DNA sequence: TAAAGTTTAGAACAAGTGTTCTTTTTAAAG
DNA sequence: CTTTAAAAAGAACACTTGTTCTAAACTTTA
């Protein structure tokens, strides 16, 4: 999923508003006049792009067959357990089987479902201290994590550095046999280390900072 | 509204399920085959009854123009309009009366109600660029704002610096006649300015960073 | 039983609608 | 500048689909 052009975003927004207003999706010609296009084929062109990029689903040969994949009806609240805190110099807590037991007394953070997007094994950690400022993460922030042991190139992960005995949140890149750990803050420099010096403790899904 | 016949109830249920499955309402012929009627005119007949009784709204001459009037109601999710973006060197967008019109085509961010805590005038801005790293805010982050003109000491606010002609997110302190603007990042130093050089454009309620 | 109202059938029309084709314009890349 | 790709425009085709008309079957009421 890459970024949308202005017109494509406009179409998405128009469709959402149209459905909210009328209870049914617009036709190609509704979008045409609503967004100021001069031809139905232009709309069709953009809809094809949006479908290919995964923003909508089109039902061929079906009138008004446009389905928003970020449907408000699918949106609900998901309870995420806050299983502990994350601080410099100590490994992050690992979810145990009863972490997912909502009734087990753990603090619960309720987030919009489109943050977790249906992922399994999502938990939250409270950040203690200012050791993560290079990841643009502040004291008191809540970090939404997913319990995985391997991440794709470029994803932000909680990485345990064995030699340094500390945990850090960085984007992970595998580059010709060594690991590059890139801070989210572009002004900071990456650090390099050996693959067997790191241990992926989870993938960072989101950061929530509540100020007031 | 009086009771529905079995077939009419069946139509209502079918329509609801169809929309849930496909994201758009069924046609008269979809209902015909889905509910086992032998003619479209029978469906039309029952739909007229349902519209007269207030269970649905029909949009004449519109394909799939069936609107369920008993739509699933709101949970504890709060829709927040994303009214624009925030970048260095330009004032942040100010909500207009129609910003709150959910159907007006604006992009909507749904957040858990305990983030806004029932506040009025909450909107969201998408951060463009890396000018807010001193506030520990990254490119692409979503900033939840509340439309206020005055903040309490120590609250994080969007501040417009008149002389510098730029907007910044900082904690605001009034100290013996001058203003101290304190970055969230403790490693950065505060800046001081005169009270009449600043304009509070809103209070920062939360920051949401979505990474995956 | 007769009459009136309700529901069901079948077919067909006309407008709505997704799709495709070709051409033109605009933007990006080399 | 040349080449290539992306985006827009306009028209036309064929299927979809709401609607209507007429008639039959069923239910209710007197």
Coordinates of C-alpha atoms (C1' of nucleotides) in Angstrom, one line a residue:
Chain A
X1 CA 0.0 0.0 0.0
X2 CA 1.6 3.2 -1.1
X3 CA 0.4 6.7 -0.9
X4 CA -2.6 7.9 -2.7
X5 CA -2.8 10.8 -5.1
X6 CA -5.0 13.7 -4.1
X7 CA -7.7 12.6 -6.5
X8 CA -7.7 9.1 -5.3
X9 CA -8.0 10.2 -1.7
X10 CA -10.8 12.5 -2.8
X11 CA -12.6 9.5 -4.3
X12 CA -12.2 7.5 -1.1
X13 CA -13.6 10.4 1.0
X14 CA -16.4 11.0 -1.4
X15 CA -17.4 7.3 -1.3
X16 CA -17.3 7.2 2.5
X17 CA -19.5 10.4 2.7
X18 CA -21.9 9.1 0.1
X19 CA -22.4 5.8 1.9
X20 CA -22.9 7.7 5.2
X21 CA -25.5 10.0 3.6
X22 CA -27.4 7.5 1.5
X23 CA -26.8 4.1 2.9
X24 CA -25.6 2.7 -0.4
X25 CA -22.4 3.3 -2.4
X26 CA -22.2 5.7 -5.3
X27 CA -22.2 4.7 -9.0
X28 CA -19.3 5.5 -11.2
X29 CA -21.3 8.5 -12.5
X30 CA -22.0 9.7 -9.0
X31 CA -18.3 9.8 -8.3
X32 CA -17.8 11.5 -11.6
X33 CA -20.0 14.5 -10.9
X34 CA -19.3 14.5 -7.2
X35 CA -15.5 14.7 -7.7
X36 CA -15.6 16.8 -10.9
X37 CA -14.3 14.3 -13.3
X38 CA -15.1 14.7 -17.0
X39 CA -15.5 11.1 -17.9
X40 CA -16.6 7.8 -16.4
X41 CA -13.5 6.2 -17.7
X42 CA -11.4 8.4 -15.5
X43 CA -13.3 7.3 -12.5
X44 CA -12.9 3.7 -13.6
X45 CA -9.2 4.2 -14.0
X46 CA -8.8 5.5 -10.5
X47 CA -11.1 2.8 -9.0
X48 CA -8.9 0.2 -10.6
X49 CA -5.9 1.7 -9.0
X50 CA -7.6 1.9 -5.6
X51 CA -8.7 -1.7 -5.9
X52 CA -5.2 -2.8 -6.8
X53 CA -3.7 -0.9 -3.9
X54 CA -6.2 -2.6 -1.5
X55 CA -8.2 0.4 -0.5
X56 CA -11.5 -0.8 -2.0
X57 CA -12.9 -4.0 -3.3
X58 CA -14.8 -3.9 -6.6
X59 CA -17.5 -6.3 -7.5
X60 CA -17.4 -6.7 -11.3
X61 CA -20.5 -6.0 -13.3
X62 CA -22.3 -5.0 -10.1
X63 CA -23.9 -1.6 -9.9
X64 CA -22.6 0.4 -7.0
X65 CA -20.3 -2.6 -6.4
X66 CA -17.7 -0.6 -4.5
X67 CA -16.8 -1.8 -1.0
X68 CA -14.7 0.2 1.3
X69 CA -12.2 -2.0 2.9
X70 CA -11.8 0.4 5.8
X71 CA -15.5 0.0 6.7
X72 CA -16.8 1.8 9.7
X73 CA -19.0 -1.3 10.4
X74 CA -15.9 -3.4 10.9
X75 CA -14.5 -0.9 13.2
X76 CA -14.9 -1.6 16.9
X77 CA -12.8 -1.5 20.0
X78 CA -10.2 -4.1 20.6
X79 CA -9.0 -4.7 24.2
X80 CA -5.2 -4.8 24.4
X81 CA -3.5 -5.9 27.6
X82 CA -0.8 -3.6 29.0
X83 CA 1.5 -6.3 30.2
X84 CA 4.3 -4.2 31.6
X85 CA 6.8 -1.5 30.9
X86 CA 9.7 -1.0 28.7
X87 CA 12.9 0.7 29.9
X88 CA 16.6 0.9 29.1
X89 CA 18.7 -1.9 30.3
X90 CA 16.1 -4.6 30.8
X91 CA 14.4 -7.0 28.4
X92 CA 10.8 -6.2 27.6
X93 CA 8.2 -8.4 29.1
X94 CA 7.1 -11.2 27.0
X95 CA 3.4 -12.1 26.8
X96 CA 2.4 -15.2 28.7
X97 CA -0.6 -17.3 27.9
X98 CA -2.7 -15.6 30.5
X99 CA -1.7 -12.2 29.2
X100 CA -4.6 -12.5 26.8
X101 CA -7.0 -13.3 29.5
X102 CA -8.8 -10.0 29.7
X103 CA -10.2 -10.8 33.1
X104 CA -6.8 -11.7 34.6
X105 CA -6.4 -8.3 36.2
X106 CA -4.0 -6.8 33.7
X107 CA -4.6 -3.2 32.7
X108 CA -6.5 -3.0 29.5
X109 CA -6.0 -0.4 26.7
X110 CA -8.9 -0.2 24.3
X111 CA -7.9 0.9 20.9
X112 CA -9.7 1.3 17.6
X113 CA -9.7 -2.0 15.7
X114 CA -8.1 -0.4 12.6
X115 CA -5.0 0.1 14.6
X116 CA -4.5 -3.6 15.2
X117 CA -6.1 -4.5 11.9
X118 CA -7.1 -7.9 13.2
X119 CA -3.6 -8.9 14.1
X120 CA -3.1 -11.6 16.7
X121 CA -0.8 -11.4 19.7
X122 CA -1.0 -7.6 20.2
X123 CA 0.0 -6.2 23.5
X124 CA 1.0 -2.8 25.0
X125 CA 3.9 -1.6 26.9
X126 CA 4.3 1.6 28.9
X127 CA 7.5 3.4 28.3
X128 CA 9.5 4.4 31.3
X129 CA 12.3 7.0 31.0
X130 CA 13.8 8.8 28.1
X131 CA 16.0 6.1 26.6
X132 CA 13.8 5.9 23.5
X133 CA 13.9 9.5 22.4
X134 CA 15.9 8.4 19.4
X135 CA 12.8 6.5 18.4
X136 CA 10.7 9.6 19.0
X137 CA 9.2 7.9 21.9
X138 CA 8.7 9.7 25.2
X139 CA 8.4 8.8 28.8
X140 CA 4.8 7.6 29.4
X141 CA 4.1 6.7 25.9
X142 CA 2.2 3.5 25.1
X143 CA 3.8 1.2 22.6
X144 CA 1.6 -1.3 20.8
X145 CA 3.5 -4.4 20.0
X146 CA 2.9 -7.6 18.2
X147 CA 4.6 -10.8 19.4
X148 CA 6.8 -12.0 16.5
X149 CA 10.3 -13.3 16.3
X150 CA 11.1 -12.2 12.8
X151 CA 10.3 -8.9 11.1
X152 CA 10.5 -7.7 7.5
X153 CA 13.1 -5.3 6.3
X154 CA 12.4 -1.8 7.4
X155 CA 9.9 -2.6 10.1
X156 CA 10.3 -1.1 13.5
X157 CA 11.0 -3.7 16.1
X158 CA 11.9 -4.1 19.8
X159 CA 15.5 -5.4 19.5
X160 CA 17.4 -7.0 22.4
X161 CA 21.1 -6.3 22.0
X162 CA 22.9 -9.2 23.8
X163 CA 26.3 -7.7 24.2
X164 CA 25.0 -4.3 25.3
X165 CA 22.3 -5.9 27.4
X166 CA 19.7 -3.4 26.4
X167 CA 16.5 -3.2 24.4
X168 CA 16.0 -0.6 21.7
X169 CA 13.3 0.3 19.3
X170 CA 14.6 0.6 15.8
X171 CA 13.9 -0.1 12.2
X172 CA 15.7 -3.3 11.2
X173 CA 17.5 -3.7 8.0
X174 CA 19.6 -6.8 7.0
X175 CA 22.4 -5.5 4.8
X176 CA 25.0 -7.9 3.3
X177 CA 25.4 -10.0 6.4
X178 CA 25.1 -7.4 9.1
X179 CA 22.2 -5.6 10.7
X180 CA 21.5 -1.9 10.4
X181 CA 19.4 -0.5 13.2
X182 CA 18.0 2.8 12.1
X183 CA 16.4 5.2 14.5
X184 CA 13.1 6.8 13.6
X185 CA 14.6 10.2 14.2
X186 CA 16.4 10.9 10.9
X187 CA 18.9 13.2 12.6
X188 CA 20.3 10.2 14.5
X189 CA 22.8 7.8 13.0
X190 CA 22.2 4.1 12.6
X191 CA 24.1 1.5 14.5
X192 CA 25.4 -1.6 13.0
X193 CA 25.8 -5.0 14.6
X194 CA 26.0 -8.7 13.9
X195 CA 22.9 -10.8 13.3
X196 CA 23.6 -13.1 16.2
X197 CA 23.9 -10.2 18.6
X198 CA 20.3 -9.3 18.3
X199 CA 17.0 -10.9 19.3
X200 CA 13.7 -9.6 17.9
X201 CA 11.3 -9.3 20.8
X202 CA 8.4 -8.0 18.9
X203 CA 7.2 -5.7 16.2
X204 CA 6.0 -2.1 16.9
X205 CA 2.6 -1.5 15.5
X206 CA 1.8 1.9 16.9
X207 CA 2.7 4.5 19.4
X208 CA 0.1 6.3 21.5
X209 CA 0.9 9.4 23.4
X210 CA -1.8 10.8 25.7
X211 CA -1.0 14.3 26.8
X212 CA -4.1 15.7 28.6
Chain B
X1 CA -45.0 0.9 13.1
X2 CA -46.9 -2.3 13.4
X3 CA -45.6 -5.8 13.4
X4 CA -44.0 -7.2 10.3
X5 CA -45.1 -10.3 8.5
X6 CA -42.7 -13.2 8.4
X7 CA -41.7 -12.4 4.8
X8 CA -41.1 -8.8 5.5
X9 CA -39.0 -9.6 8.5
X10 CA -37.1 -12.0 6.3
X11 CA -36.4 -9.3 3.7
X12 CA -35.1 -7.0 6.4
X13 CA -32.8 -9.7 7.7
X14 CA -31.6 -10.5 4.2
X15 CA -30.9 -6.9 3.4
X16 CA -28.9 -6.4 6.6
X17 CA -26.9 -9.6 6.0
X18 CA -26.3 -8.7 2.4
X19 CA -24.9 -5.3 3.3
X20 CA -22.7 -6.8 5.9
X21 CA -21.4 -9.3 3.5
X22 CA -20.9 -7.1 0.5
X23 CA -20.7 -3.5 1.6
X24 CA -23.6 -2.5 -0.6
X25 CA -27.4 -3.2 -0.6
X26 CA -29.0 -5.8 -2.7
X27 CA -31.1 -5.3 -5.8
X28 CA -34.7 -6.2 -6.1
X29 CA -33.6 -9.3 -7.9
X30 CA -31.0 -10.2 -5.2
X31 CA -33.8 -10.2 -2.7
X32 CA -36.0 -12.2 -5.0
X33 CA -33.6 -15.0 -5.3
X34 CA -32.3 -14.7 -1.8
X35 CA -35.7 -14.9 -0.2
X36 CA -37.2 -17.2 -2.7
X37 CA -39.8 -15.0 -4.3
X38 CA -41.0 -15.8 -7.8
X39 CA -41.2 -12.3 -9.1
X40 CA -39.6 -8.9 -8.7
X41 CA -42.9 -7.3 -8.4
X42 CA -43.6 -9.2 -5.2
X43 CA -40.4 -7.9 -3.8
X44 CA -41.3 -4.4 -4.9
X45 CA -44.7 -4.8 -3.2
X46 CA -43.1 -5.8 0.1
X47 CA -40.5 -3.1 -0.1
X48 CA -43.2 -0.5 -0.5
X49 CA -44.9 -1.8 2.6
X50 CA -41.6 -1.7 4.5
X51 CA -41.0 1.9 3.4
X52 CA -44.5 2.9 4.3
X53 CA -44.0 1.4 7.8
X54 CA -40.8 3.2 8.3
X55 CA -38.4 0.3 8.4
X56 CA -36.5 1.2 5.2
X57 CA -36.1 4.2 3.0
X58 CA -36.3 3.7 -0.7
X59 CA -34.5 6.0 -3.2
X60 CA -36.6 6.0 -6.3
X61 CA -35.0 5.1 -9.6
X62 CA -31.8 4.3 -7.8
X63 CA -30.3 0.9 -8.2
X64 CA -29.8 -0.8 -4.8
X65 CA -31.5 2.3 -3.3
X66 CA -32.5 0.6 -0.1
X67 CA -31.5 2.2 3.1
X68 CA -31.9 0.4 6.4
X69 CA -33.3 2.9 9.0
X70 CA -32.2 0.7 11.9
X71 CA -28.6 1.2 11.4
X72 CA -26.1 -0.2 13.9
X73 CA -25.6 2.6 16.4
X74 CA -22.4 4.1 17.8
X75 CA -20.2 2.3 20.2
X76 CA -17.6 4.0 22.4
X77 CA -15.7 4.9 19.3
X78 CA -15.6 8.6 18.5
X79 CA -15.2 9.8 14.9
X80 CA -12.6 12.5 14.6
X81 CA -12.2 14.5 11.3
X82 CA -8.8 14.7 9.9
X83 CA -9.1 18.3 8.6
X84 CA -5.6 18.8 7.2
X85 CA -1.9 18.6 7.8
X86 CA 0.6 20.3 9.9
X87 CA 4.0 21.4 8.6
X88 CA 6.8 23.8 9.4
X89 CA 6.3 27.4 8.2
X90 CA 2.5 27.4 7.8
X91 CA -0.3 27.9 10.2
X92 CA -2.3 24.8 11.1
X93 CA -5.8 24.5 9.6
X94 CA -8.5 25.7 11.7
X95 CA -11.7 23.7 11.9
X96 CA -14.6 25.3 10.1
X97 CA -18.3 24.7 11.0
X98 CA -18.6 21.9 8.4
X99 CA -15.5 20.2 9.7
X100 CA -17.7 18.4 12.2
X101 CA -20.1 17.2 9.5
X102 CA -19.0 13.7 9.3
X103 CA -20.6 13.2 6.0
X104 CA -18.8 16.2 4.4
X105 CA -16.2 14.0 2.8
X106 CA -13.4 14.6 5.3
X107 CA -11.2 11.7 6.2
X108 CA -12.3 10.2 9.5
X109 CA -10.2 8.8 12.2
X110 CA -11.9 6.7 14.7
X111 CA -10.5 6.7 18.2
X112 CA -11.4 5.2 21.5
X113 CA -13.7 7.5 23.4
X114 CA -11.3 7.5 26.4
X115 CA -8.8 9.4 24.3
X116 CA -11.0 12.4 23.7
X117 CA -12.8 11.9 27.1
X118 CA -15.9 13.6 25.8
X119 CA -14.2 16.8 24.8
X120 CA -15.8 19.0 22.2
X121 CA -14.0 20.4 19.2
X122 CA -11.6 17.6 18.7
X123 CA -9.9 17.2 15.3
X124 CA -6.9 15.5 13.9
X125 CA -3.9 16.7 11.8
X126 CA -1.5 14.7 9.8
X127 CA 2.1 15.7 10.4
X128 CA 4.2 16.4 7.3
X129 CA 7.9 16.5 7.5
X130 CA 10.4 16.3 10.3
X131 CA 10.1 19.8 11.8
X132 CA 8.5 18.4 15.0
X133 CA 11.1 16.0 16.0
X134 CA 11.9 18.2 19.0
X135 CA 8.3 17.4 20.1
X136 CA 9.1 13.7 19.5
X137 CA 6.6 13.8 16.6
X138 CA 7.5 12.1 13.3
X139 CA 6.5 12.5 9.7
X140 CA 3.1 10.8 9.2
X141 CA 2.0 11.0 12.8
X142 CA -1.5 11.9 13.6
X143 CA -2.0 14.7 16.2
X144 CA -5.2 14.9 18.1
X145 CA -6.1 18.5 18.8
X146 CA -8.7 20.4 20.6
X147 CA -9.8 23.8 19.4
X148 CA -9.0 26.2 22.2
X149 CA -7.4 29.6 22.4
X150 CA -6.0 29.4 25.9
X151 CA -4.1 26.6 27.6
X152 CA -3.1 26.0 31.1
X153 CA 0.5 26.1 32.3
X154 CA 2.4 23.1 31.2
X155 CA 0.0 21.9 28.5
X156 CA 1.3 21.0 25.1
X157 CA -0.1 23.4 22.5
X158 CA 0.2 24.3 18.9
X159 CA 1.8 27.7 19.0
X160 CA 2.0 30.1 16.1
X161 CA 5.1 32.3 16.4
X162 CA 4.2 35.5 14.7
X163 CA 7.7 36.9 14.2
X164 CA 9.2 33.6 13.1
X165 CA 6.1 32.8 11.1
X166 CA 6.0 29.2 12.0
X167 CA 4.0 26.8 14.1
X168 CA 5.5 24.6 16.8
X169 CA 4.2 22.0 19.3
X170 CA 5.5 22.8 22.7
X171 CA 4.6 22.9 26.4
X172 CA 3.6 26.4 27.3
X173 CA 4.7 28.0 30.5
X174 CA 4.0 31.6 31.5
X175 CA 6.9 32.8 33.6
X176 CA 7.1 36.2 35.1
X177 CA 5.9 38.1 32.0
X178 CA 7.5 36.0 29.3
X179 CA 6.6 32.7 27.7
X180 CA 8.7 29.6 27.9
X181 CA 8.1 27.0 25.2
X182 CA 9.5 23.7 26.3
X183 CA 10.1 20.9 23.9
X184 CA 8.8 17.4 24.8
X185 CA 12.3 16.1 24.2
X186 CA 14.2 16.9 27.4
X187 CA 17.5 17.0 25.6
X188 CA 16.4 20.1 23.7
X189 CA 16.5 23.5 25.2
X190 CA 13.4 25.7 25.7
X191 CA 12.9 28.9 23.8
X192 CA 11.6 32.1 25.3
X193 CA 9.4 34.7 23.7
X194 CA 7.0 37.5 24.5
X195 CA 3.3 36.8 25.2
X196 CA 2.2 38.9 22.3
X197 CA 4.4 37.0 19.8
X198 CA 2.4 33.8 20.2
X199 CA -1.0 32.6 19.3
X200 CA -2.4 29.4 20.7
X201 CA -4.0 27.5 17.9
X202 CA -5.1 24.5 19.8
X203 CA -4.3 22.0 22.6
X204 CA -2.6 18.7 21.8
X205 CA -4.5 15.9 23.3
X206 CA -2.7 12.9 21.9
X207 CA -0.3 11.6 19.3
X208 CA -0.9 8.5 17.3
X209 CA 1.8 6.9 15.3
X210 CA 0.9 4.0 13.2
X211 CA 3.9 2.0 11.9
X212 CA 2.6 -1.1 10.2
Chain C
dT1 C1' -71.4 -17.6 -1.4
dA2 C1' -70.1 -13.0 -2.9
dA3 C1' -67.3 -9.1 -2.7
dA4 C1' -63.4 -6.6 -1.5
dG5 C1' -58.9 -6.5 -0.2
dT6 C1' -54.2 -8.6 -0.2
dT7 C1' -50.6 -11.1 -2.2
dT8 C1' -48.3 -13.5 -6.0
dA9 C1' -47.0 -14.1 -11.1
dG10 C1' -45.0 -13.1 -15.4
dA11 C1' -43.5 -10.1 -18.7
dA12 C1' -41.7 -6.0 -20.7
dC13 C1' -40.0 -1.1 -21.0
dA14 C1' -36.8 2.5 -20.1
dA15 C1' -33.4 4.4 -17.7
dG16 C1' -29.3 3.3 -15.0
dT17 C1' -24.8 1.6 -15.0
dG18 C1' -20.2 -1.0 -15.5
dT19 C1' -17.1 -1.6 -19.0
dT20 C1' -14.3 -1.1 -23.0
dC21 C1' -12.2 1.2 -26.9
dT22 C1' -9.6 4.9 -29.1
dT23 C1' -7.6 9.2 -28.9
dT24 C1' -5.5 13.1 -26.6
dT25 C1' -3.1 15.4 -22.9
dT26 C1' 0.0 15.6 -19.2
dA27 C1' 3.8 14.0 -16.4
dA28 C1' 8.0 11.4 -15.6
dA29 C1' 12.3 9.2 -17.0
dG30 C1' 16.6 8.6 -19.8
Chain D
dC1 C1' 14.9 16.6 -26.7
dT2 C1' 13.1 11.9 -27.1
dT3 C1' 10.8 8.1 -25.1
dT4 C1' 7.6 6.0 -21.9
dA5 C1' 4.4 5.9 -18.8
dA6 C1' 0.4 7.8 -16.4
dA7 C1' -3.8 10.2 -16.6
dA8 C1' -7.9 12.2 -18.8
dA9 C1' -11.5 12.6 -22.4
dG10 C1' -15.3 11.1 -25.1
dA11 C1' -18.3 7.9 -27.0
dA12 C1' -20.5 3.6 -27.5
dC13 C1' -22.0 -1.1 -26.1
dA14 C1' -24.4 -4.5 -23.4
dC15 C1' -26.0 -5.8 -19.3
dT16 C1' -28.4 -4.5 -15.0
dT17 C1' -32.2 -3.0 -12.6
dG18 C1' -36.3 -0.1 -10.8
dT19 C1' -40.7 0.2 -12.3
dT20 C1' -45.2 -0.6 -14.3
dC21 C1' -48.9 -3.2 -16.3
dT22 C1' -52.2 -7.0 -16.4
dA23 C1' -53.9 -10.9 -14.6
dA24 C1' -54.4 -14.7 -11.4
dA25 C1' -54.5 -16.8 -6.7
dC26 C1' -55.3 -16.3 -2.0
dT27 C1' -57.4 -14.3 2.3
dT28 C1' -60.7 -11.8 4.8
dT29 C1' -65.2 -9.9 5.6
dA30 C1' -70.2 -9.5 5.2

